[in-house]
XYZ file of C-alpha atoms in Angstrom:
778
model
C 22.183 -151.410 185.278
C 23.395 -153.860 182.623
C 25.457 -152.114 179.940
C 24.586 -152.782 176.309
C 28.293 -153.490 175.747
C 28.454 -156.278 178.374
C 28.018 -158.972 175.765
C 31.114 -157.796 173.864
C 34.496 -159.608 174.149
C 36.577 -158.573 177.132
C 39.074 -156.697 174.944
C 36.250 -154.616 173.486
C 34.900 -153.977 176.994
C 38.278 -152.553 177.950
C 38.208 -150.322 174.883
C 34.746 -149.139 175.779
C 35.892 -148.528 179.328
C 38.845 -146.483 178.114
C 36.540 -144.612 175.729
C 34.488 -143.562 178.737
C 37.403 -142.320 180.826
C 36.203 -138.750 180.438
C 33.089 -139.638 182.386
C 34.904 -141.242 185.365
C 35.209 -138.614 188.059
C 37.901 -138.506 190.759
C 35.697 -140.029 193.423
C 35.374 -143.167 191.240
C 39.142 -143.821 190.988
C 39.006 -146.600 193.624
C 36.335 -148.315 191.539
C 38.532 -148.066 188.492
C 41.490 -149.600 190.364
C 39.261 -152.381 191.565
C 38.097 -152.955 188.008
C 41.693 -153.277 186.789
C 42.448 -155.721 189.574
C 39.385 -157.736 188.683
C 40.374 -157.885 185.033
C 43.830 -159.134 186.065
C 42.224 -161.825 188.131
C 40.260 -162.948 185.092
C 43.410 -163.365 183.064
C 45.022 -165.265 185.975
C 42.274 -167.849 185.894
C 40.486 -166.792 189.083
C 37.362 -168.573 190.116
C 34.043 -168.020 188.305
C 32.719 -166.246 191.356
C 35.648 -163.782 191.235
C 35.126 -163.289 187.517
C 31.471 -162.383 188.070
C 32.342 -159.910 190.780
C 35.071 -158.353 188.668
C 32.815 -158.015 185.637
C 30.164 -156.322 187.749
C 32.720 -153.768 188.898
C 34.282 -153.290 185.455
C 31.070 -152.859 183.432
C 30.696 -149.152 182.681
C 27.372 -147.321 182.723
C 25.395 -147.371 179.479
C 26.554 -144.694 177.040
C 24.657 -141.455 177.049
C 22.686 -141.067 173.830
C 21.998 -137.786 172.027
C 19.162 -137.824 169.512
C 19.790 -135.336 166.680
C 16.898 -134.538 164.344
C 17.324 -132.629 161.095
C 15.097 -130.090 159.385
C 12.920 -130.564 156.336
C 9.470 -129.008 156.795
C 6.688 -131.545 156.400
C 9.286 -134.231 155.673
C 10.429 -133.872 159.283
C 7.315 -135.679 160.475
C 9.277 -138.823 159.579
C 11.094 -138.280 162.889
C 7.923 -139.383 164.667
C 8.120 -142.777 162.968
C 11.775 -143.130 163.995
C 10.851 -142.430 167.617
C 8.134 -145.097 167.478
C 10.682 -147.715 166.417
C 13.193 -146.581 169.031
C 10.465 -147.041 171.610
C 9.734 -150.543 170.339
C 13.464 -151.405 170.455
C 13.780 -149.898 173.955
C 16.441 -147.321 173.066
C 16.527 -144.500 175.626
C 17.496 -140.891 174.894
C 19.521 -138.675 177.233
C 19.383 -135.389 175.321
C 17.978 -133.994 172.061
C 19.129 -131.400 169.561
C 16.934 -130.431 166.630
C 16.558 -128.004 163.770
C 13.344 -126.753 162.166
C 10.802 -129.608 162.120
C 13.407 -131.650 163.990
C 13.167 -129.050 166.748
C 9.381 -129.301 166.736
C 9.353 -133.103 167.060
C 12.381 -133.198 169.357
C 11.094 -130.438 171.615
C 7.764 -132.197 172.069
C 9.526 -135.494 172.878
C 11.813 -133.688 175.342
C 8.805 -132.599 177.391
C 8.201 -136.243 178.317
C 5.645 -137.042 175.633
C 5.772 -140.679 174.536
C 6.362 -141.638 170.927
C 2.856 -143.065 170.732
C 1.271 -139.865 172.016
C 3.459 -137.731 169.762
C 2.349 -139.787 166.760
C -1.300 -139.326 167.708
C -0.771 -135.581 168.108
C 1.090 -135.191 164.790
C -1.468 -137.185 162.809
C -4.343 -135.404 164.550
C -3.230 -131.914 163.574
C -5.313 -130.183 160.921
C -2.383 -128.863 158.903
C -4.624 -126.822 156.582
C -5.736 -124.921 159.674
C -2.332 -124.828 161.362
C -0.327 -123.672 158.344
C -3.020 -122.595 155.879
C -5.294 -120.760 158.394
C -8.314 -122.761 157.235
C -11.472 -121.785 159.103
C -10.107 -118.494 160.411
C -12.693 -116.386 158.565
C -15.409 -117.305 161.059
C -13.663 -115.155 163.689
C -13.203 -112.130 161.413
C -15.476 -109.212 162.434
C -18.358 -108.734 160.017
C -17.252 -105.200 159.131
C -13.844 -106.508 158.018
C -15.514 -109.265 155.983
C -17.650 -106.741 154.136
C -14.761 -104.403 153.457
C -12.579 -107.227 152.130
C -15.167 -108.879 149.882
C -13.661 -107.314 146.751
C -10.037 -108.075 147.662
C -8.177 -110.760 145.780
C -4.879 -110.202 147.583
C -4.868 -110.375 151.398
C -1.295 -109.048 151.645
C -1.094 -105.578 153.143
C 1.672 -103.063 153.629
C 2.309 -99.806 155.466
C 5.086 -97.492 156.523
C 7.554 -98.069 159.340
C 10.157 -95.460 160.235
C 9.360 -93.656 156.994
C 9.954 -96.761 154.853
C 7.561 -99.021 153.014
C 7.050 -102.150 155.080
C 4.782 -105.164 155.316
C 4.495 -108.642 156.704
C 7.819 -110.404 157.256
C 6.398 -113.788 156.272
C 3.930 -114.852 153.601
C 2.211 -117.340 155.928
C 0.605 -116.395 159.221
C 2.228 -118.145 162.179
C -0.616 -117.593 164.644
C -2.046 -121.117 164.349
C 1.429 -122.641 164.071
C 2.443 -121.051 167.359
C -0.822 -122.195 168.920
C -0.154 -125.778 167.846
C 3.354 -125.650 169.317
C 2.075 -124.193 172.578
C -0.455 -127.011 172.851
C 2.247 -129.620 172.153
C 4.614 -128.455 174.889
C 1.859 -127.450 177.318
C 3.218 -126.237 180.683
C 6.786 -127.219 179.758
C 6.896 -123.598 178.565
C 7.245 -122.666 182.222
C 10.614 -124.469 182.388
C 12.884 -121.617 181.407
C 16.028 -123.788 181.467
C 15.870 -126.534 178.830
C 18.290 -128.636 180.901
C 15.496 -129.069 183.465
C 13.128 -130.608 180.921
C 12.570 -134.361 181.311
C 15.081 -134.735 178.460
C 17.571 -131.835 178.038
C 16.998 -130.100 174.712
C 18.533 -127.616 172.296
C 16.982 -125.926 169.259
C 19.081 -124.350 166.522
C 18.247 -121.122 164.695
C 20.064 -118.632 162.462
C 20.603 -115.008 163.481
C 19.789 -113.125 160.286
C 21.673 -110.069 161.586
C 25.061 -111.691 162.142
C 24.566 -114.851 160.092
C 25.667 -116.911 163.102
C 24.204 -120.095 164.496
C 22.171 -119.597 167.675
C 21.741 -122.550 170.028
C 18.708 -122.017 172.240
C 18.763 -123.707 175.618
C 16.594 -121.414 177.705
C 13.517 -119.215 177.523
C 10.065 -120.106 176.251
C 10.323 -123.575 174.711
C 7.541 -122.925 172.207
C 9.249 -119.733 170.993
C 12.570 -121.562 170.552
C 10.870 -124.282 168.515
C 9.082 -121.702 166.361
C 12.268 -119.703 165.778
C 14.092 -122.822 164.612
C 11.484 -123.442 161.883
C 10.997 -119.828 160.716
C 11.797 -120.355 157.037
C 12.905 -116.927 155.714
C 10.265 -115.159 153.672
C 7.683 -117.848 154.421
C 7.296 -117.495 158.194
C 8.073 -114.313 160.085
C 11.271 -114.454 162.170
C 11.383 -114.380 165.965
C 12.945 -111.173 167.250
C 14.765 -111.399 170.573
C 16.801 -108.361 171.528
C 19.169 -107.593 168.661
C 18.745 -111.042 167.165
C 16.384 -111.824 164.287
C 15.993 -115.591 164.430
C 15.057 -117.701 161.420
C 15.285 -121.325 160.334
C 18.404 -123.049 161.664
C 18.744 -125.163 158.532
C 20.779 -122.430 156.858
C 23.683 -122.966 159.251
C 23.110 -126.370 160.899
C 20.349 -128.504 159.436
C 21.609 -131.545 161.366
C 23.191 -130.338 164.647
C 25.355 -133.367 165.434
C 28.010 -131.235 167.152
C 25.386 -129.626 169.375
C 24.045 -133.008 170.489
C 27.555 -134.268 171.153
C 28.423 -131.238 173.271
C 25.149 -131.450 175.168
C 25.517 -134.973 176.548
C 26.583 -137.572 174.051
C 28.786 -140.575 174.179
C 26.723 -141.800 171.232
C 24.803 -139.796 168.634
C 21.744 -141.115 166.831
C 21.243 -138.704 163.934
C 18.206 -138.680 161.638
C 18.009 -136.715 158.399
C 15.644 -136.585 155.420
C 16.840 -137.528 151.937
C 15.228 -136.333 148.718
C 16.227 -137.463 145.216
C 18.472 -134.997 143.428
C 16.859 -133.152 140.519
C 17.915 -133.865 136.974
C 19.201 -131.235 134.545
C 15.763 -130.967 132.950
C 14.289 -130.033 136.342
C 16.485 -126.937 136.655
C 15.587 -124.911 133.599
C 13.538 -122.150 135.251
C 14.723 -119.307 137.462
C 12.361 -120.447 140.241
C 13.783 -123.988 140.131
C 17.364 -122.732 140.287
C 16.545 -120.389 143.184
C 14.875 -123.201 145.128
C 17.740 -125.568 144.394
C 20.316 -123.026 145.606
C 18.720 -123.133 149.058
C 18.761 -126.929 149.024
C 22.453 -126.956 148.073
C 23.325 -124.621 150.949
C 21.436 -126.770 153.442
C 22.811 -130.030 152.032
C 26.377 -128.752 152.359
C 26.200 -128.038 156.085
C 24.233 -131.242 156.648
C 26.846 -133.399 154.885
C 29.589 -131.764 156.948
C 27.817 -132.885 160.118
C 27.154 -136.399 158.810
C 30.877 -136.731 158.148
C 31.586 -136.320 161.875
C 29.623 -139.448 162.825
C 31.821 -142.233 164.190
C 31.460 -146.019 164.133
C 29.908 -145.781 167.561
C 27.231 -143.385 166.293
C 24.163 -144.258 164.231
C 23.021 -142.320 161.187
C 19.535 -142.862 159.791
C 18.759 -141.431 156.374
C 15.030 -141.394 155.597
C 14.295 -141.503 151.837
C 11.311 -139.175 151.390
C 10.487 -139.947 147.761
C 8.165 -137.317 146.341
C 7.084 -135.848 149.699
C 7.983 -132.167 149.678
C 8.656 -129.555 152.328
C 5.057 -128.277 152.234
C 3.256 -131.642 151.951
C 1.820 -131.600 155.464
C -1.313 -133.327 154.211
C 0.913 -136.401 153.754
C 1.831 -136.558 157.434
C 0.871 -140.225 157.742
C 3.068 -141.118 154.756
C 6.020 -139.238 156.242
C 5.642 -140.967 159.623
C 5.544 -144.376 157.907
C 8.696 -143.620 155.901
C 10.437 -142.766 159.169
C 9.322 -146.074 160.659
C 10.605 -148.022 157.681
C 13.989 -146.292 157.749
C 14.371 -146.925 161.491
C 13.395 -150.578 161.087
C 16.044 -150.895 158.404
C 18.547 -149.601 160.979
C 17.177 -151.791 163.790
C 20.332 -153.930 164.018
C 22.425 -150.862 164.729
C 19.814 -149.415 167.098
C 19.654 -152.658 169.098
C 23.264 -152.093 170.169
C 21.859 -149.487 172.534
C 18.730 -151.312 173.582
C 18.305 -151.889 177.312
C 16.252 -154.519 179.178
C 12.513 -153.989 179.300
C 12.387 -153.258 183.012
C 15.149 -150.661 182.722
C 13.520 -149.043 179.701
C 10.196 -148.770 181.508
C 11.995 -147.225 184.469
C 13.652 -144.711 182.134
C 10.366 -143.971 180.402
C 8.713 -143.390 183.761
C 11.528 -141.068 184.845
C 11.130 -138.783 181.829
C 7.343 -138.912 181.484
C 5.277 -136.029 182.764
C 1.568 -135.434 182.847
C 0.711 -132.716 180.364
C -1.402 -129.839 181.616
C -4.612 -129.904 179.585
C -6.744 -127.561 181.699
C -5.963 -124.588 183.894
C -8.042 -122.628 186.371
C -7.550 -118.907 185.876
C -7.220 -116.580 188.813
C -7.069 -113.632 186.449
C -6.919 -112.497 182.812
C -4.811 -109.577 181.612
C -4.274 -108.019 178.177
C -0.895 -106.311 178.130
C 1.506 -104.533 175.806
C -0.947 -102.510 173.688
C -0.298 -98.962 172.511
C -2.907 -98.191 169.826
C -5.627 -100.808 170.285
C -8.000 -100.499 173.235
C -7.354 -103.424 175.669
C -11.037 -103.411 176.655
C -12.022 -104.101 173.039
C -9.556 -106.983 172.891
C -10.792 -108.428 176.173
C -14.375 -108.188 174.922
C -13.563 -110.823 172.283
C -12.856 -113.486 174.900
C -15.517 -116.137 175.337
C -13.735 -118.654 177.556
C -11.007 -116.717 179.337
C -12.598 -115.121 182.389
C -11.547 -114.803 186.017
C -12.134 -118.091 187.847
C -12.824 -120.121 184.700
C -11.301 -123.560 184.132
C -10.267 -123.705 180.487
C -8.541 -126.108 178.133
C -5.508 -125.224 176.059
C -7.699 -125.512 172.966
C -10.096 -122.913 174.373
C -7.193 -120.582 175.097
C -6.022 -120.903 171.499
C -9.547 -120.337 170.213
C -9.870 -117.101 172.177
C -6.441 -115.840 171.130
C -7.441 -116.739 167.570
C -10.456 -114.437 167.882
C -8.133 -111.620 168.896
C -5.789 -112.291 165.984
C -8.730 -112.226 163.555
C -9.407 -108.587 164.477
C -6.707 -107.740 161.951
C -4.676 -105.383 164.124
C -1.970 -107.809 165.203
C 0.931 -109.731 163.691
C 0.531 -112.398 166.376
C -1.140 -113.028 169.727
C 0.801 -114.928 172.389
C 0.154 -115.642 176.048
C 2.055 -116.571 179.192
C 1.117 -117.790 182.664
C 2.180 -116.195 185.930
C 1.588 -117.228 189.499
C 1.449 -120.607 191.277
C -0.368 -123.598 189.712
C -3.387 -123.096 191.942
C -3.727 -119.410 191.001
C -2.605 -118.961 187.393
C -2.935 -115.527 185.823
C -2.907 -115.544 182.027
C -1.284 -112.583 180.305
C -2.390 -112.171 176.697
C 0.187 -110.331 174.618
C -1.092 -109.139 171.227
C 1.697 -107.739 169.069
C 0.464 -104.750 167.100
C 1.512 -104.618 163.451
C 4.664 -102.535 163.380
C 3.824 -100.907 160.044
C 0.483 -99.485 161.242
C -1.736 -97.611 161.831
C -1.884 -96.908 158.060
C -2.542 -100.081 156.081
C -2.753 -100.466 152.300
C -4.119 -103.372 150.273
C -3.907 -103.781 146.495
C -6.826 -104.912 144.372
C -6.660 -106.314 140.846
C -9.164 -108.092 138.645
C -9.246 -109.272 135.040
C -12.065 -110.685 132.912
C -12.562 -111.519 129.265
C -14.987 -113.074 126.812
C -14.922 -114.265 123.218
C -16.654 -111.180 121.797
C -13.353 -109.390 122.218
C -13.986 -107.740 125.596
C -11.000 -107.655 127.985
C -11.848 -105.896 131.233
C -9.627 -104.913 134.145
C -9.658 -103.046 137.428
C -6.710 -101.982 139.579
C -6.966 -100.272 142.915
C -5.670 -99.655 146.385
C -7.490 -99.579 149.720
C -6.224 -97.512 152.650
C -7.214 -97.838 156.295
C -6.034 -95.613 159.129
C -7.034 -97.507 162.247
C -7.658 -96.735 165.904
C -8.007 -92.997 165.624
C -9.739 -93.046 169.002
C -10.331 -95.479 171.867
C -13.593 -96.771 170.353
C -11.839 -97.890 167.179
C -12.545 -95.053 164.744
C -11.236 -95.925 161.272
C -10.723 -93.767 158.200
C -11.057 -95.777 154.972
C -10.216 -94.648 151.428
C -10.491 -96.337 148.034
C -8.906 -95.476 144.705
C -9.694 -97.752 141.754
C -9.367 -97.363 137.992
C -10.423 -99.442 135.008
C -13.826 -100.753 133.974
C -15.128 -99.395 137.262
C -13.550 -96.191 138.607
C -14.012 -95.425 142.311
C -12.829 -92.591 144.530
C -14.314 -92.987 147.997
C -13.739 -92.095 151.617
C -15.623 -93.101 154.760
C -15.214 -92.897 158.512
C -16.336 -95.890 160.579
C -17.006 -94.846 164.166
C -18.270 -97.374 166.732
C -20.332 -96.041 169.616
C -19.316 -98.664 172.177
C -16.157 -100.501 173.182
C -17.447 -103.820 171.790
C -18.149 -102.083 168.438
C -21.697 -103.397 168.261
C -23.193 -100.088 167.076
C -21.679 -97.553 164.718
C -22.120 -94.522 162.501
C -20.448 -94.279 159.098
C -20.438 -91.168 156.894
C -19.403 -91.851 153.282
C -18.407 -89.762 150.263
C -18.140 -91.694 146.985
C -17.646 -91.068 143.286
C -18.162 -93.998 140.927
C -18.086 -94.253 137.152
C -18.807 -97.458 135.227
C -18.403 -98.315 131.577
C -21.524 -100.194 130.461
C -22.185 -101.826 127.098
C -25.730 -101.707 125.719
C -26.958 -104.743 123.750
C -29.894 -105.382 121.445
C -30.656 -108.940 120.370
C -27.212 -110.033 121.578
C -25.368 -107.366 119.607
C -23.441 -104.559 121.280
C -24.838 -101.291 119.975
C -23.342 -98.621 122.246
C -21.307 -97.880 125.328
C -22.165 -95.458 128.120
C -20.434 -93.880 131.053
C -22.744 -94.282 134.040
C -21.735 -92.329 137.121
C -22.787 -91.075 140.520
C -21.437 -88.835 143.245
C -23.052 -88.939 146.639
C -22.707 -88.447 150.349
C -24.332 -90.853 152.805
C -24.593 -91.353 156.539
C -25.367 -94.832 157.880
C -26.262 -96.067 161.324
C -25.660 -99.760 161.897
C -25.373 -102.717 164.220
C -22.929 -105.638 164.102
C -24.426 -108.898 165.300
C -21.561 -111.182 166.252
C -19.108 -111.872 163.459
C -21.746 -113.063 160.983
C -24.351 -110.338 160.529
C -24.762 -106.609 160.089
C -27.799 -104.350 159.794
C -27.610 -100.770 158.626
C -29.789 -97.915 157.457
C -28.980 -94.468 156.190
C -29.738 -91.387 154.182
C -28.005 -90.501 150.925
C -27.957 -87.518 148.604
C -26.012 -86.830 145.429
C -26.020 -86.680 141.648
C -26.379 -89.311 138.947
C -25.527 -88.992 135.259
C -25.152 -90.960 132.030
C -23.076 -90.041 128.999
C -22.886 -91.774 125.627
C -19.355 -92.886 124.759
C -19.775 -94.691 121.436
C -22.674 -96.016 119.331
C -26.302 -95.071 119.085
C -28.273 -93.423 121.863
C -30.357 -96.085 123.593
C -30.561 -94.823 127.200
C -32.063 -91.646 128.605
C -29.478 -88.920 129.133
C -29.096 -87.791 132.735
C -27.080 -84.654 133.336
C -26.172 -84.564 137.041
C -29.704 -85.120 138.248
C -30.220 -85.084 141.988
C -30.994 -88.389 143.720
C -31.797 -88.415 147.433
C -32.880 -91.590 149.166
C -33.056 -93.594 152.338
C -31.954 -97.201 152.424
C -31.788 -100.220 154.683
C -29.750 -103.400 154.259
C -28.834 -106.572 156.059
C -26.049 -109.101 155.534
C -25.530 -112.588 156.980
C -22.312 -114.371 156.015
C -20.935 -117.686 157.309
C -18.975 -118.645 154.169
C -15.500 -120.112 154.523
C -14.258 -117.872 151.703
C -15.751 -114.968 149.799
C -13.969 -115.663 146.504
C -14.937 -119.300 146.016
C -17.040 -120.566 148.946
C -17.049 -124.296 149.545
C -19.225 -124.132 152.674
C -21.464 -121.692 154.497
C -24.430 -119.400 153.905
C -24.803 -115.922 152.486
C -27.813 -113.584 152.625
C -27.877 -109.970 151.478
C -31.037 -107.858 151.249
C -31.487 -104.158 150.657
C -34.231 -101.652 149.912
C -34.056 -98.016 148.773
C -36.705 -95.296 148.637
C -35.975 -92.072 146.747
C -38.066 -88.937 146.842
C -38.161 -85.210 146.348
C -37.057 -84.455 149.879
C -33.524 -83.010 150.113
C -34.146 -81.564 146.609
C -34.220 -84.994 144.983
C -35.333 -85.258 141.339
C -36.017 -89.002 141.329
C -39.063 -90.907 142.612
C -38.678 -94.663 143.017
C -38.673 -97.573 145.442
C -36.536 -100.651 144.752
C -35.589 -103.837 146.614
C -33.111 -106.637 145.946
C -31.898 -109.769 147.692
C -29.662 -112.796 147.220
C -29.456 -116.080 149.106
C -26.708 -118.673 148.604
C -25.759 -121.896 150.317
C -22.511 -123.822 149.765
C -22.729 -127.464 150.829
C -19.411 -129.356 151.172
C -19.155 -133.008 150.193
C -15.878 -134.962 150.367
C -13.784 -132.040 149.249
C -16.331 -131.056 146.607
C -19.109 -128.506 146.867
C -22.710 -127.910 145.767
C -23.685 -124.241 145.593
C -27.370 -123.287 145.457
C -28.447 -119.686 144.876
C -31.432 -117.458 144.242
C -31.578 -113.720 143.672
C -34.073 -111.120 142.585
C -34.759 -107.416 142.446
C -37.716 -105.235 141.521
C -38.778 -101.658 141.025
C -41.652 -101.429 143.533
C -42.842 -97.899 142.798
C -42.012 -94.861 140.717
C -39.545 -94.857 137.839
C -36.138 -96.423 138.339
C -33.295 -94.290 136.895
C -30.993 -96.104 134.464
C -28.118 -95.792 136.940
C -30.045 -98.213 139.209
C -30.891 -100.766 136.496
C -30.409 -104.464 137.155
C -27.921 -105.993 134.710
C -27.751 -109.700 133.858
C -25.012 -111.465 131.944
C -21.447 -112.469 132.626
C -19.535 -115.337 134.167
C -20.817 -114.572 137.669
C -24.466 -113.701 137.092
C -25.480 -115.665 133.965
C -22.722 -117.548 132.030
C -23.428 -117.744 128.310
C -24.744 -114.168 128.167
C -22.333 -111.353 127.422
C -21.348 -109.145 130.329
C -24.367 -106.948 131.247
C -26.210 -108.098 128.118
C -29.692 -107.730 129.640
C -30.834 -104.717 131.617
C -34.146 -103.827 133.144
C -36.087 -102.736 136.195
C -36.606 -106.224 137.653
C -35.069 -109.699 137.505
C -34.914 -113.101 139.123
C -32.334 -115.877 138.900
C -32.081 -119.300 140.554
C -29.779 -122.238 140.052
C -27.062 -124.508 141.307
C -23.385 -125.170 140.691
C -21.556 -128.401 141.518
C -17.757 -128.267 141.833
C -15.636 -131.432 141.729
C -11.983 -131.152 142.831
C -9.680 -132.323 140.039
C -6.224 -131.172 141.172
C -4.422 -129.288 143.919
C -2.481 -126.093 143.363
C -1.301 -125.742 146.963
C -3.531 -128.066 148.966
C -2.095 -126.796 152.241
C -3.849 -123.477 151.554
C -6.948 -125.074 150.087
C -5.954 -123.811 146.638
C -7.281 -126.291 144.094
C -8.751 -126.713 140.635
C -12.434 -127.664 140.406
C -14.418 -128.854 137.433
C -17.913 -127.427 137.619
C -21.329 -127.791 136.085
C -23.857 -125.002 136.533
C -27.553 -124.883 135.677
C -29.806 -121.877 136.165
C -32.887 -120.032 135.058
C -33.689 -116.348 135.093
C -35.642 -113.504 133.634
C -35.214 -109.774 133.148
C -38.245 -107.475 133.385
C -38.829 -103.926 132.260
C -36.153 -104.201 129.580
C -34.556 -100.924 128.518
C -33.691 -102.171 125.039
C -36.827 -104.004 124.020
C -35.476 -107.523 124.632
C -38.380 -109.672 125.819
C -36.902 -113.131 125.950
C -39.107 -114.427 128.762
C -37.561 -117.003 131.059
C -34.085 -118.069 129.982
C -32.373 -121.329 130.916
C -28.629 -121.756 130.961
C -26.109 -124.544 131.272
C -22.386 -124.015 131.654
C -19.294 -125.992 132.499
C -15.768 -125.036 133.254
C -12.880 -124.873 135.682
C -12.606 -122.721 138.773
C -10.451 -122.514 141.844
C -8.559 -120.560 144.427
C -5.086 -119.450 143.460
C -2.400 -117.125 144.874
C -3.834 -114.446 142.546
C -7.365 -114.884 143.888
C -10.424 -116.798 142.748
C -10.504 -117.662 139.052
C -13.183 -118.996 136.719
C -13.178 -120.291 133.135
C -16.594 -121.118 131.715
C -18.276 -122.159 128.479
C -21.983 -121.403 128.698
C -25.113 -121.885 126.630
C -28.420 -120.027 127.051
C -31.728 -120.947 125.449
C -31.781 -117.742 123.384
C -29.126 -119.537 121.299
C -26.308 -117.610 122.968
C -22.878 -119.190 123.518
C -19.989 -117.543 125.375
C -16.516 -118.537 126.527
C -15.602 -116.340 129.495
C -12.956 -116.085 132.214
C -12.329 -114.015 135.332
C -9.567 -113.884 137.904
C -8.958 -111.777 140.995
C -11.262 -109.067 142.262
C -14.721 -109.224 140.638
C -15.546 -106.992 137.692
C -19.063 -105.761 138.580
C -21.845 -107.288 136.498
C -24.811 -105.425 137.924
C -26.644 -107.437 140.625
C -26.014 -108.847 144.090
C -24.969 -112.069 142.347
C -21.578 -110.369 141.984
C -20.901 -111.175 145.646
C -21.499 -114.930 145.675
C -19.366 -116.264 142.800
């Protein structure tokens, strides 16, 4: 094999030879002596034939090259571009050490994946799904969707060992781990990273001791994930007594690790970002973020300082690409290419002839496993959750099935969406021709009691500022069928104290019974001709028992019997509603829900249908006689990141006399912008319209959190008015800004209605109820 140093002057060749003395073992001493003799012959003016023979003996092997890749989140995708250029220049790699995203790219390359394939994989990843969990709602069981429709904050907490506890990372790692598993494929089965096509090391930080941890064995995908577990953002990887997080805190550019692993020469790649100016560091958040950067920069610079003249350092200027800008993957890859091309002269020192490079590439290339035939499927490691229920979620993973890695991840994603687990991993056992997959869901350590906070705020220019604050509690898996005790406490504009017990009849949880006890009290303003005249407390206390059926993850049917008391009480103003003093209301009801929306707070795609009917009578000592029905249909149609939302809703008193506690209320930013909240009330209504949302800016695009400018047009009518308002059909036009934010869906709207009503209104977080099923679609 021709050495890249062979073209150097003879004196330099001798230096190189001496620099490689550590690699010349005892059994090669005769060759070394012969080399010295040959060099002497050259100086003595030996024949050209002797010179050629001597040079052949004296030429050392090519230097062993360690590729060292630094961390940097999304910026680390620039490493892919560097690898593409190294491939073009025919620079081989003998070992790899990486941190964080450098570990992700380096680990994938170490499995034998070519630079071209790695680039295709990196650019083909849907990062909004991988990091932002986009699309995961479709797997969520319908009962969980319905329970969470009023939540604005998905974060939950519980108690572990008597202490308040919660998720250890703000971002779910389920899809991230799935992406890594797909990248490394069956290389996960190589427990010793020295046996990979290219030996590899990943660097992490032990948060217990604060020490650097160099991972060279185990599950490759777990090592890669541990190296990129940014504290507080991604949950750490726990192995024994070690709690492993992002290696950037101790060694963002592990030059020393690469040198120890194999290197005569190190090719190190790191990501450079412009330093902030003094004006950029005026907020506490900016200073806190910068402090982390300073810590990482310090250990990175210390490693860069160890590079020698023989080594190559490639700094990739990242411009304005940030750690979380995964949507700019293509830009990051291109910046890596440009930086490597700028260093091409240095890289060419270690280029080898085409035939030798192809031979090297062939020696390290492996065929990735894309499908596997399963001899068996096991769900292991569960204590609370019924394994049969988990296994019932699987659509592709069955005994004897041949499945793709993507199908495996889809099925494990269904399990994760059940809401009981912090992650769902899997391993293979058995020979290649008889693989058994073991699915390992990790139950949330702070269960089985889970708490979720709810908060909502709304306001309008007539001086109303409305708020709700509450907490939801779930005690899960009280029996093997999945019995769940659910409690709600909420105060504010709408006060709720409620408790229910959801008990499935079968392991698959297709059929269930659900007894409910609920107290609710609402503050409702009463308007006449657009003027607020009074305010009432409207309340009810009831018990109900429902029987229901879950149809896949998209639909639910239920019916039940309810009995309780309803009342109204004047708070301020003149008396405009009938007084009800704990009158008995007993009824039977049926309802059906179909929900394929991508998000309940601000849907950009999907359908929603909700219908219900109630019949109340004198049976069970009821004092009310009425029959009422209501329904809503909505369709969100995506278009190039924008969305058109069409909707129609209506309700009607079909028989008897509807009590005021069951009135339909129209008005507010969700039901009819331009009308004051609950301005119109009656015994029937209809509304239809459309809303177009145009994206104008990103908040955090990775999590599909953006600002939208919207224009909404609608028509509607209230019937059987309680206050004498007979406006006929009203038409409304409104415009404003809406979006998804870390605090939940928000909406700011200026609306006009043809009764000469104008209103500036806003809402953020959990919805303040407005009085119809329209509350659930905006």
